PDB file of C-alpha atoms in Angstrom:
ATOM      1  CA  MET A 205      29.097 -52.927 -21.513  1.00  0.00           C
ATOM      2  CA  PRO A 206      27.538 -55.116 -24.225  1.00  0.00           C
ATOM      3  CA  ALA A 207      24.952 -53.508 -26.458  1.00  0.00           C
ATOM      4  CA  SER A 208      21.459 -54.820 -25.967  1.00  0.00           C
ATOM      5  CA  SER A 209      19.292 -55.673 -28.904  1.00  0.00           C
ATOM      6  CA  PRO A 210      15.901 -54.039 -29.117  1.00  0.00           C
ATOM      7  CA  ALA A 211      12.921 -56.238 -28.390  1.00  0.00           C
ATOM      8  CA  GLY A 212      11.049 -57.176 -31.529  1.00  0.00           C
ATOM      9  CA  ILE A 213       7.596 -58.457 -32.215  1.00  0.00           C
ATOM     10  CA  ALA A 214       7.451 -62.235 -32.422  1.00  0.00           C
ATOM     11  CA  THR A 215       6.101 -63.636 -35.655  1.00  0.00           C
ATOM     12  CA  PRO A 216       2.975 -65.699 -35.013  1.00  0.00           C
ATOM     13  CA  SER A 217       3.268 -69.399 -35.785  1.00  0.00           C
ATOM     14  CA  ILE A 218      -0.429 -69.878 -36.470  1.00  0.00           C
ATOM     15  CA  THR A 219      -1.683 -69.576 -40.013  1.00  0.00           C
ATOM     16  CA  PRO A 220      -5.063 -67.839 -40.075  1.00  0.00           C
ATOM     17  CA  GLY A 221      -7.820 -70.081 -41.382  1.00  0.00           C
ATOM     18  CA  HIS A 222      -5.627 -73.205 -41.232  1.00  0.00           C
ATOM     19  CA  ASP A 223      -6.787 -76.144 -39.114  1.00  0.00           C
ATOM     20  CA  ALA A 224      -3.580 -78.083 -38.327  1.00  0.00           C
ATOM     21  CA  GLU A 225      -5.419 -80.611 -36.157  1.00  0.00           C
ATOM     22  CA  ALA A 226      -7.820 -81.505 -38.964  1.00  0.00           C
ATOM     23  CA  VAL A 227      -4.912 -81.990 -41.396  1.00  0.00           C
ATOM     24  CA  ALA A 228      -3.085 -84.193 -38.872  1.00  0.00           C
ATOM     25  CA  ALA A 229      -6.181 -86.335 -38.239  1.00  0.00           C
ATOM     26  CA  ARG A 230      -6.526 -87.726 -41.768  1.00  0.00           C
ATOM     27  CA  ASP A 231      -4.357 -89.422 -44.383  1.00  0.00           C
ATOM     28  CA  LEU A 232      -2.112 -87.167 -46.457  1.00  0.00           C
ATOM     29  CA  PRO A 233      -1.891 -88.523 -50.015  1.00  0.00           C
ATOM     30  CA  PHE A 234       0.168 -86.579 -52.532  1.00  0.00           C
ATOM     31  CA  SER A 235      -2.986 -84.838 -53.731  1.00  0.00           C
ATOM     32  CA  ALA A 236      -3.622 -83.353 -50.251  1.00  0.00           C
ATOM     33  CA  GLY A 237      -0.213 -81.689 -49.873  1.00  0.00           C
ATOM     34  CA  GLY A 238      -1.834 -78.304 -50.446  1.00  0.00           C
ATOM     35  CA  SER A 239      -3.727 -78.662 -47.154  1.00  0.00           C
ATOM     36  CA  LEU A 240      -0.553 -77.945 -45.185  1.00  0.00           C
ATOM     37  CA  ALA A 241       0.281 -74.458 -43.968  1.00  0.00           C
ATOM     38  CA  ALA A 242       2.668 -72.587 -46.251  1.00  0.00           C
ATOM     39  CA  GLY A 243       6.243 -72.561 -44.982  1.00  0.00           C
ATOM     40  CA  VAL A 244       5.603 -74.600 -41.792  1.00  0.00           C
ATOM     41  CA  PRO A 245       7.893 -77.676 -41.939  1.00  0.00           C
ATOM     42  CA  VAL A 246       7.097 -81.279 -41.108  1.00  0.00           C
ATOM     43  CA  ARG A 247       9.246 -83.226 -38.644  1.00  0.00           C
ATOM     44  CA  LEU A 248      10.130 -86.857 -37.939  1.00  0.00           C
ATOM     45  CA  SER A 249       9.546 -88.685 -34.670  1.00  0.00           C
ATOM     46  CA  ASP A 250      12.364 -90.517 -32.942  1.00  0.00           C
ATOM     47  CA  GLY A 251      10.094 -93.464 -32.098  1.00  0.00           C
ATOM     48  CA  LEU A 252      12.273 -95.997 -33.921  1.00  0.00           C
ATOM     49  CA  GLY A 253      14.782 -95.684 -31.070  1.00  0.00           C
ATOM     50  CA  ASP A 254      12.118 -97.072 -28.702  1.00  0.00           C
ATOM     51  CA  ALA A 255      11.342-100.119 -30.870  1.00  0.00           C
ATOM     52  CA  PRO A 256      12.588-103.501 -29.623  1.00  0.00           C
ATOM     53  CA  GLY A 257      16.074-104.236 -30.935  1.00  0.00           C
ATOM     54  CA  TRP A 258      16.806-100.684 -32.125  1.00  0.00           C
ATOM     55  CA  LYS A 259      19.267 -98.178 -30.654  1.00  0.00           C
ATOM     56  CA  ARG A 260      19.655 -94.501 -31.352  1.00  0.00           C
ATOM     57  CA  GLY A 261      22.862 -93.367 -33.005  1.00  0.00           C
ATOM     58  CA  LYS A 262      23.607 -89.735 -33.850  1.00  0.00           C
ATOM     59  CA  GLN A 263      20.513 -87.646 -33.141  1.00  0.00           C
ATOM     60  CA  ASP A 264      19.427 -84.409 -34.789  1.00  0.00           C
ATOM     61  CA  VAL A 265      22.808 -83.626 -36.328  1.00  0.00           C
ATOM     62  CA  ALA A 266      22.049 -81.046 -39.019  1.00  0.00           C
ATOM     63  CA  GLY A 267      18.475 -82.383 -39.134  1.00  0.00           C
ATOM     64  CA  ALA A 268      19.515 -86.045 -39.423  1.00  0.00           C
ATOM     65  CA  SER A 269      19.237 -88.972 -36.999  1.00  0.00           C
ATOM     66  CA  GLU A 270      20.509 -92.545 -37.148  1.00  0.00           C
ATOM     67  CA  TYR A 271      19.216 -95.828 -35.734  1.00  0.00           C
ATOM     68  CA  ARG A 272      20.866 -99.286 -35.666  1.00  0.00           C
ATOM     69  CA  ASN A 273      19.561-102.730 -34.827  1.00  0.00           C
ATOM     70  CA  GLY A 274      21.118-106.058 -33.886  1.00  0.00           C
ATOM     71  CA  ALA A 275      20.558-107.460 -37.380  1.00  0.00           C
ATOM     72  CA  GLY A 276      23.086-104.983 -38.777  1.00  0.00           C
ATOM     73  CA  CYS A 277      20.580-102.514 -40.227  1.00  0.00           C
ATOM     74  CA  LEU A 278      21.144 -98.769 -40.337  1.00  0.00           C
ATOM     75  CA  VAL A 279      18.345 -96.225 -40.742  1.00  0.00           C
ATOM     76  CA  ALA A 280      19.198 -92.597 -41.498  1.00  0.00           C
ATOM     77  CA  ALA A 281      16.310 -90.127 -41.269  1.00  0.00           C
ATOM     78  CA  LYS A 282      16.567 -86.511 -42.419  1.00  0.00           C
ATOM     79  CA  VAL A 283      14.314 -83.487 -42.489  1.00  0.00           C
ATOM     80  CA  ARG A 284      15.207 -80.618 -44.760  1.00  0.00           C
ATOM     81  CA  GLU A 285      13.682 -77.159 -44.925  1.00  0.00           C
ATOM     82  CA  ASN A 286      13.798 -74.571 -47.706  1.00  0.00           C
ATOM     83  CA  GLN A 287      13.131 -77.151 -50.405  1.00  0.00           C
ATOM     84  CA  TRP A 288      11.549 -74.507 -52.640  1.00  0.00           C
ATOM     85  CA  PRO A 289      13.905 -75.128 -55.607  1.00  0.00           C
ATOM     86  CA  LEU A 290      12.629 -78.729 -55.838  1.00  0.00           C
ATOM     87  CA  ALA A 291       8.986 -77.862 -55.254  1.00  0.00           C
ATOM     88  CA  VAL A 292       6.547 -78.157 -58.133  1.00  0.00           C
ATOM     89  CA  ALA A 293       3.623 -75.950 -57.076  1.00  0.00           C
ATOM     90  CA  GLY A 294       0.616 -78.014 -56.079  1.00  0.00           C
ATOM     91  CA  ASP A 295       2.281 -81.344 -56.903  1.00  0.00           C
ATOM     92  CA  ASP A 296       4.024 -83.160 -54.051  1.00  0.00           C
ATOM     93  CA  LYS A 297       4.555 -86.296 -56.158  1.00  0.00           C
ATOM     94  CA  ALA A 298       6.412 -84.412 -58.902  1.00  0.00           C
ATOM     95  CA  SER A 299       8.338 -82.538 -56.199  1.00  0.00           C
ATOM     96  CA  THR A 300       9.378 -85.838 -54.609  1.00  0.00           C
ATOM     97  CA  GLU A 301      10.443 -87.224 -57.982  1.00  0.00           C
ATOM     98  CA  ALA A 302      12.542 -84.058 -58.414  1.00  0.00           C
ATOM     99  CA  LEU A 303      14.224 -84.718 -55.040  1.00  0.00           C
ATOM    100  CA  PHE A 304      15.224 -88.255 -56.050  1.00  0.00           C
ATOM    101  CA  HIS A 305      16.486 -86.931 -59.416  1.00  0.00           C
ATOM    102  CA  TYR A 306      18.464 -84.211 -57.611  1.00  0.00           C
ATOM    103  CA  LEU A 307      20.085 -86.833 -55.350  1.00  0.00           C
ATOM    104  CA  ASP A 308      20.929 -89.094 -58.312  1.00  0.00           C
ATOM    105  CA  ALA A 309      20.209 -88.010 -61.886  1.00  0.00           C
ATOM    106  CA  SER A 310      19.949 -91.656 -62.983  1.00  0.00           C
ATOM    107  CA  ILE A 311      16.795 -92.213 -60.874  1.00  0.00           C
ATOM    108  CA  LEU A 312      13.790 -92.138 -63.179  1.00  0.00           C
ATOM    109  CA  PRO A 313      10.226 -91.658 -61.877  1.00  0.00           C
ATOM    110  CA  SER A 314       9.370 -95.195 -63.053  1.00  0.00           C
ATOM    111  CA  TYR A 315      11.872 -96.580 -60.492  1.00  0.00           C
ATOM    112  CA  LEU A 316       9.865 -95.088 -57.604  1.00  0.00           C
ATOM    113  CA  LYS A 317       6.974 -96.888 -55.962  1.00  0.00           C
ATOM    114  CA  PRO A 318       4.296 -95.432 -53.659  1.00  0.00           C
ATOM    115  CA  ALA A 319       4.396 -96.372 -49.974  1.00  0.00           C
ATOM    116  CA  LYS A 320       2.945 -95.041 -46.732  1.00  0.00           C
ATOM    117  CA  LEU A 321       4.401 -94.056 -43.389  1.00  0.00           C
ATOM    118  CA  ARG A 322       2.658 -93.057 -40.187  1.00  0.00           C
ATOM    119  CA  TRP A 323       1.333 -89.482 -40.162  1.00  0.00           C
ATOM    120  CA  GLY A 324       1.684 -88.725 -36.451  1.00  0.00           C
ATOM    121  CA  GLY A 325      -0.281 -91.015 -34.142  1.00  0.00           C
ATOM    122  CA  GLU A 326       0.963 -93.783 -31.880  1.00  0.00           C
ATOM    123  CA  PRO A 327       3.005 -96.869 -32.834  1.00  0.00           C
ATOM    124  CA  GLY A 328       1.012-100.077 -33.100  1.00  0.00           C
ATOM    125  CA  LYS A 329      -2.320 -98.274 -33.310  1.00  0.00           C
ATOM    126  CA  PRO A 330      -4.427 -97.419 -36.349  1.00  0.00           C
ATOM    127  CA  GLY A 331      -3.964 -93.889 -37.538  1.00  0.00           C
ATOM    128  CA  PRO A 332      -3.503 -91.665 -40.532  1.00  0.00           C
ATOM    129  CA  ARG A 333      -0.803 -92.348 -43.112  1.00  0.00           C
ATOM    130  CA  VAL A 334       1.274 -90.102 -45.334  1.00  0.00           C
ATOM    131  CA  GLN A 335       2.071 -91.114 -48.882  1.00  0.00           C
ATOM    132  CA  VAL A 336       5.754 -91.237 -49.864  1.00  0.00           C
ATOM    133  CA  LEU A 337       7.813 -92.636 -52.721  1.00  0.00           C
ATOM    134  CA  VAL A 338      10.303 -95.436 -52.160  1.00  0.00           C
ATOM    135  CA  LEU A 339      13.315 -96.519 -54.193  1.00  0.00           C
ATOM    136  CA  ASP A 340      14.324-100.138 -53.669  1.00  0.00           C
ATOM    137  CA  GLY A 341      18.048-100.784 -53.913  1.00  0.00           C
ATOM    138  CA  GLY A 342      19.661-103.099 -56.400  1.00  0.00           C
ATOM    139  CA  LYS A 343      19.722-106.850 -55.953  1.00  0.00           C
ATOM    140  CA  ARG A 344      23.418-107.435 -56.686  1.00  0.00           C
ATOM    141  CA  ALA A 345      24.995-110.435 -54.958  1.00  0.00           C
ATOM    142  CA  GLY A 346      27.019-109.369 -51.936  1.00  0.00           C
ATOM    143  CA  ALA A 347      25.476-105.899 -51.818  1.00  0.00           C
ATOM    144  CA  ARG A 348      23.480-104.596 -48.870  1.00  0.00           C
ATOM    145  CA  ALA A 349      19.701-104.555 -49.247  1.00  0.00           C
ATOM    146  CA  THR A 350      18.434-100.964 -49.274  1.00  0.00           C
ATOM    147  CA  ALA A 351      15.318 -98.835 -49.527  1.00  0.00           C
ATOM    148  CA  SER A 352      14.992 -95.051 -49.570  1.00  0.00           C
ATOM    149  CA  TYR A 353      11.763 -93.229 -48.693  1.00  0.00           C
ATOM    150  CA  ALA A 354      11.129 -89.560 -49.471  1.00  0.00           C
ATOM    151  CA  ARG A 355       8.418 -86.941 -49.609  1.00  0.00           C
ATOM    152  CA  VAL A 356       8.649 -83.289 -50.515  1.00  0.00           C
ATOM    153  CA  PHE A 357       5.879 -81.169 -49.027  1.00  0.00           C
ATOM    154  CA  ALA A 358       5.823 -78.434 -51.670  1.00  0.00           C
ATOM    155  CA  LYS A 359       3.559 -75.987 -49.847  1.00  0.00           C
ATOM    156  CA  ALA A 360       5.380 -76.453 -46.534  1.00  0.00           C
ATOM    157  CA  GLY A 361       8.760 -76.170 -48.272  1.00  0.00           C
ATOM    158  CA  SER A 362      10.215 -79.148 -46.422  1.00  0.00           C
ATOM    159  CA  SER A 363      11.072 -82.773 -47.083  1.00  0.00           C
ATOM    160  CA  VAL A 364      11.739 -86.048 -45.311  1.00  0.00           C
ATOM    161  CA  TYR A 365      14.238 -88.630 -46.514  1.00  0.00           C
ATOM    162  CA  ILE A 366      14.715 -92.013 -44.846  1.00  0.00           C
ATOM    163  CA  SER A 367      17.260 -94.578 -45.986  1.00  0.00           C
ATOM    164  CA  VAL A 368      17.286 -98.166 -44.728  1.00  0.00           C
ATOM    165  CA  SER A 369      20.308-100.402 -45.285  1.00  0.00           C
ATOM    166  CA  CYS A 370      20.556-104.033 -44.101  1.00  0.00           C
ATOM    167  CA  PRO A 371      22.838-107.026 -44.730  1.00  0.00           C
ATOM    168  CA  ASN A 372      20.100-109.003 -46.527  1.00  0.00           C
ATOM    169  CA  ALA A 373      16.537-108.861 -47.858  1.00  0.00           C
ATOM    170  CA  ALA A 374      14.956-110.561 -44.820  1.00  0.00           C
ATOM    171  CA  ALA A 375      16.528-108.064 -42.407  1.00  0.00           C
ATOM    172  CA  LEU A 376      15.452-105.227 -44.709  1.00  0.00           C
ATOM    173  CA  ALA A 377      11.831-106.416 -44.741  1.00  0.00           C
ATOM    174  CA  ALA A 378      11.751-106.456 -40.924  1.00  0.00           C
ATOM    175  CA  ALA A 379      13.458-103.048 -40.688  1.00  0.00           C
ATOM    176  CA  ARG A 380      11.004-101.542 -43.186  1.00  0.00           C
ATOM    177  CA  ALA A 381       8.077-102.798 -41.090  1.00  0.00           C
ATOM    178  CA  ASP A 382       9.599-101.114 -38.018  1.00  0.00           C
ATOM    179  CA  VAL A 383      10.191 -97.874 -39.937  1.00  0.00           C
ATOM    180  CA  ALA A 384       6.588 -97.861 -41.197  1.00  0.00           C
ATOM    181  CA  ASP A 385       5.249 -98.347 -37.655  1.00  0.00           C
ATOM    182  CA  ARG A 386       7.720 -96.368 -35.525  1.00  0.00           C
ATOM    183  CA  LEU A 387       9.320 -93.567 -37.563  1.00  0.00           C
ATOM    184  CA  ALA A 388       6.366 -91.238 -38.016  1.00  0.00           C
ATOM    185  CA  VAL A 389       6.243 -88.126 -40.142  1.00  0.00           C
ATOM    186  CA  LEU A 390       4.931 -85.454 -37.775  1.00  0.00           C
ATOM    187  CA  PRO A 391       2.423 -82.996 -39.216  1.00  0.00           C
ATOM    188  CA  PRO A 392       3.167 -79.281 -38.827  1.00  0.00           C
ATOM    189  CA  SER A 393       1.591 -77.902 -35.684  1.00  0.00           C
ATOM    190  CA  ALA A 394       0.620 -74.553 -37.117  1.00  0.00           C
TER     191      ALA A 394
END
């Protein structure tokens, strides 16, 4: 007869005094990262798979999903938790710069440019935005056109990383517009 485990008390997922709906209803610049609940991770929508011309590839494999379009573009979107070693307390921008440096030590903060993605909401409609940093790929002849978006949410201890790779700059520009409209960062619900 298998041993039964004793019933335990469930840990509440609501942070006292934290208004998740209010945080989700307004833009989240780097300076507002401290308004998130401690330890409650962000997520990514899978809305890009519903965009015209896009198809879902691998979904939620170790926190990563892929999307492909007819123009030959590939988008890989990842959510990571337990990002505490990269987190700079109270500074999501510095934390995000640390993530890029961790991924490739040759990436300097001056290479990164600010950008915005949807912060929840519905595609094609006005709504709040979340600030991220983007690294544009090199412009070597014959190389794929690329862009990588990231944001570390220091207080939440999680990060999002989205890479976009296309055969040329025109396809990349169109793919980036779709990513900005359809691949939303989802605010923590607690």
